């Protein structure tokens, strides 16, 4: 069956919907992504080597980080099992608002929080994470993002990590389908 996340924007819960091969809804379960007062964003659910995973992120304004988490979901009950795992964390670029004449809050709002792209690869036996660092979009700093490519196995272990500028193509070829 297929599993699709349905986001409830008014709470910390997200729905995981299960459909049969004829696309009939067979199960709908709310999963709670909240942790204290943290509001987390669902990124994607993936079925890898028969294991279902939820990938979600938390943008921490106070700590100036954006963190991607993963957690396994039971295939039958559609409830979380096991502990969540931190996959990757970005730190925001330093903002020197006094140098550009903006308040810290205004400057902070002009910083992109970074982006995570989660995809299955190699016949859905590995997970590709493309992590693009936060950008300082204030006109004084138009730099390109740092990019990290992670390849995870079905145990959420990193089997390859490459940074922007390294030869991603050669290393990633062995994990491509």
CSV table of C-alpha atoms in Angstrom, one decimal:
chain,number,residue,atom,x,y,z
A,1,UNK,CA,0.0,0.0,0.0
A,2,UNK,CA,0.9,3.7,-0.2
A,3,UNK,CA,1.3,6.0,2.8
A,4,UNK,CA,0.8,9.7,2.5
A,5,UNK,CA,1.2,12.3,5.2
A,6,UNK,CA,-1.6,14.7,5.8
A,7,UNK,CA,-0.6,17.8,7.7
A,8,UNK,CA,-2.9,19.4,10.3
A,9,UNK,CA,-1.5,22.9,10.5
A,10,UNK,CA,-3.3,23.8,13.7
A,11,UNK,CA,-1.6,21.3,15.9
A,12,UNK,CA,1.6,19.2,16.3
A,13,UNK,CA,-0.2,16.1,14.8
A,14,UNK,CA,0.0,14.9,11.3
A,15,UNK,CA,-2.1,12.2,9.7
A,16,UNK,CA,-0.5,9.1,8.1
A,17,UNK,CA,-3.0,7.7,5.6
A,18,UNK,CA,-2.7,4.1,4.3
A,19,UNK,CA,-4.2,3.1,1.0
A,20,UNK,CA,-4.6,-0.3,-0.6
A,21,UNK,CA,-3.6,-1.1,-4.2
A,22,UNK,CA,-6.9,0.2,-5.5
A,23,UNK,CA,-6.3,3.5,-3.6
A,24,UNK,CA,-9.0,2.9,-1.0
A,25,UNK,CA,-8.3,4.4,2.3
A,26,UNK,CA,-7.7,1.6,4.8
A,27,UNK,CA,-6.3,3.4,7.8
A,28,UNK,CA,-5.8,6.9,9.1
A,29,UNK,CA,-3.7,7.6,12.2
A,30,UNK,CA,-2.6,10.9,13.8
A,31,UNK,CA,1.0,10.9,14.8
A,32,UNK,CA,2.3,13.6,17.2
A,33,UNK,CA,5.4,15.4,16.1
A,34,UNK,CA,5.4,17.8,19.1
A,35,UNK,CA,8.0,17.8,21.7
A,36,UNK,CA,7.2,20.3,24.5
A,37,UNK,CA,6.4,23.5,22.7
A,38,UNK,CA,8.3,22.6,19.5
A,39,UNK,CA,6.3,22.6,16.4
A,40,UNK,CA,7.8,20.3,13.9
A,41,UNK,CA,7.3,20.1,10.1
A,42,UNK,CA,6.7,16.8,8.4
A,43,UNK,CA,9.1,16.5,5.5
A,44,UNK,CA,8.3,13.0,4.0
A,45,UNK,CA,7.4,9.4,4.8
A,46,UNK,CA,9.3,6.7,3.0
A,47,UNK,CA,9.1,2.9,2.8
A,48,UNK,CA,12.7,1.6,2.7
A,49,UNK,CA,13.5,-2.2,2.7
A,50,UNK,CA,10.0,-2.8,4.2
A,51,UNK,CA,10.5,-0.3,7.0
A,52,UNK,CA,8.3,2.9,7.1
A,53,UNK,CA,10.0,6.1,8.3
A,54,UNK,CA,8.8,9.6,9.0
A,55,UNK,CA,11.2,12.5,8.4
A,56,UNK,CA,10.5,15.8,10.1
A,57,UNK,CA,12.3,19.0,10.9
A,58,UNK,CA,12.4,21.6,13.7
A,59,UNK,CA,13.3,25.2,13.1
A,60,UNK,CA,14.8,26.5,16.5
A,61,UNK,CA,14.9,30.3,16.4
A,62,UNK,CA,16.4,30.6,19.8
A,63,UNK,CA,19.2,28.0,19.1
A,64,UNK,CA,19.5,29.3,15.5
A,65,UNK,CA,19.4,25.8,14.0
A,66,UNK,CA,17.2,23.7,11.7
A,67,UNK,CA,17.3,20.0,12.5
A,68,UNK,CA,16.1,17.0,10.4
A,69,UNK,CA,14.9,14.0,12.4
A,70,UNK,CA,13.8,10.5,11.4
A,71,UNK,CA,11.7,7.9,13.3
A,72,UNK,CA,10.4,4.5,12.3
A,73,UNK,CA,6.6,4.0,12.0
A,74,UNK,CA,5.1,0.5,12.6
A,75,UNK,CA,3.8,-0.7,9.3
A,76,UNK,CA,0.6,-2.1,10.8
A,77,UNK,CA,-0.4,0.3,13.5
A,78,UNK,CA,1.1,3.4,11.8
A,79,UNK,CA,2.4,4.5,15.3
A,80,UNK,CA,5.9,5.6,16.1
A,81,UNK,CA,8.3,2.9,17.3
A,82,UNK,CA,11.7,3.3,18.7
A,83,UNK,CA,13.5,6.6,19.4
A,84,UNK,CA,13.8,9.6,17.0
A,85,UNK,CA,17.2,10.1,15.4
A,86,UNK,CA,18.9,13.4,14.5
A,87,UNK,CA,19.9,13.1,10.8
A,88,UNK,CA,21.4,16.5,10.2
A,89,UNK,CA,21.5,20.0,11.8
A,90,UNK,CA,22.2,23.4,10.2
A,91,UNK,CA,23.4,26.4,12.2
A,92,UNK,CA,22.2,29.8,10.9
A,93,UNK,CA,24.8,32.2,9.5
A,94,UNK,CA,26.0,34.9,11.9
A,95,UNK,CA,24.0,38.1,11.4
A,96,UNK,CA,25.7,41.4,12.2
A,97,UNK,CA,22.7,43.7,12.0
A,98,UNK,CA,24.6,46.7,13.3
A,99,UNK,CA,26.7,46.6,10.2
A,100,UNK,CA,23.7,46.8,7.8
A,101,UNK,CA,21.4,49.1,9.8
A,102,UNK,CA,18.7,46.5,10.5
A,103,UNK,CA,17.3,45.3,13.8
A,104,UNK,CA,18.2,41.7,14.7
A,105,UNK,CA,14.6,40.6,14.3
A,106,UNK,CA,14.4,42.1,10.8
A,107,UNK,CA,17.8,40.6,9.8
A,108,UNK,CA,16.8,37.2,11.2
A,109,UNK,CA,13.6,37.1,9.2
A,110,UNK,CA,15.7,37.6,6.0
A,111,UNK,CA,17.7,34.4,6.6
A,112,UNK,CA,16.5,31.2,4.9
A,113,UNK,CA,16.3,28.3,7.3
A,114,UNK,CA,17.8,25.9,4.9
A,115,UNK,CA,16.2,22.9,3.2
A,116,UNK,CA,16.1,19.2,3.3
A,117,UNK,CA,15.1,17.0,0.4
A,118,UNK,CA,14.5,13.3,1.3
A,119,UNK,CA,14.2,10.7,-1.5
A,120,UNK,CA,14.4,6.9,-1.9
A,121,UNK,CA,17.2,5.5,-4.1
A,122,UNK,CA,18.5,2.2,-5.4
A,123,UNK,CA,15.2,0.3,-5.5
A,124,UNK,CA,14.1,1.9,-2.3
A,125,UNK,CA,16.8,0.3,-0.2
A,126,UNK,CA,18.7,3.5,0.6
A,127,UNK,CA,17.7,7.1,1.5
A,128,UNK,CA,19.1,10.2,-0.1
A,129,UNK,CA,19.2,13.4,2.0
A,130,UNK,CA,20.1,16.6,0.2
A,131,UNK,CA,20.8,19.2,2.9
A,132,UNK,CA,21.1,22.8,1.8
A,133,UNK,CA,22.4,25.1,4.5
A,134,UNK,CA,20.7,28.4,5.5
A,135,UNK,CA,21.4,31.4,3.3
A,136,UNK,CA,21.9,34.9,4.5
A,137,UNK,CA,19.7,36.7,1.9
A,138,UNK,CA,20.5,40.2,3.0
A,139,UNK,CA,21.9,42.1,0.1
A,140,UNK,CA,25.3,42.3,1.6
A,141,UNK,CA,25.8,38.5,1.5
A,142,UNK,CA,24.6,36.7,-1.7
A,143,UNK,CA,26.5,33.5,-1.3
A,144,UNK,CA,25.4,30.0,-2.5
A,145,UNK,CA,24.3,27.4,0.1
A,146,UNK,CA,26.6,24.8,1.4
A,147,UNK,CA,25.3,21.4,0.3
A,148,UNK,CA,25.7,18.1,2.0
A,149,UNK,CA,24.5,14.8,0.5
A,150,UNK,CA,23.9,12.0,2.9
A,151,UNK,CA,23.1,8.4,2.0
A,152,UNK,CA,21.4,6.4,4.7
A,153,UNK,CA,20.6,2.7,4.9
A,154,UNK,CA,17.4,1.1,6.3
A,155,UNK,CA,18.9,1.3,9.8
A,156,UNK,CA,19.2,5.1,9.4
A,157,UNK,CA,23.0,4.8,9.4
A,158,UNK,CA,25.0,7.2,7.2
A,159,UNK,CA,26.9,5.1,4.6
A,160,UNK,CA,28.1,8.1,2.6
A,161,UNK,CA,28.5,11.9,3.3
A,162,UNK,CA,29.6,14.4,0.7
A,163,UNK,CA,30.0,18.1,0.8
A,164,UNK,CA,29.6,20.7,-2.0
A,165,UNK,CA,32.7,20.6,-4.2
A,166,UNK,CA,33.5,16.9,-3.6
A,167,UNK,CA,32.9,14.4,-6.5
A,168,UNK,CA,29.4,13.4,-5.6
A,169,UNK,CA,28.8,11.6,-8.8
A,170,UNK,CA,31.4,8.9,-8.5
A,171,UNK,CA,30.6,8.1,-4.9
A,172,UNK,CA,26.9,8.2,-5.3
A,173,UNK,CA,26.9,6.0,-8.5
A,174,UNK,CA,27.1,2.8,-6.4
A,175,UNK,CA,23.9,3.8,-4.5
A,176,UNK,CA,21.9,4.8,-7.6
A,177,UNK,CA,19.4,2.4,-9.2
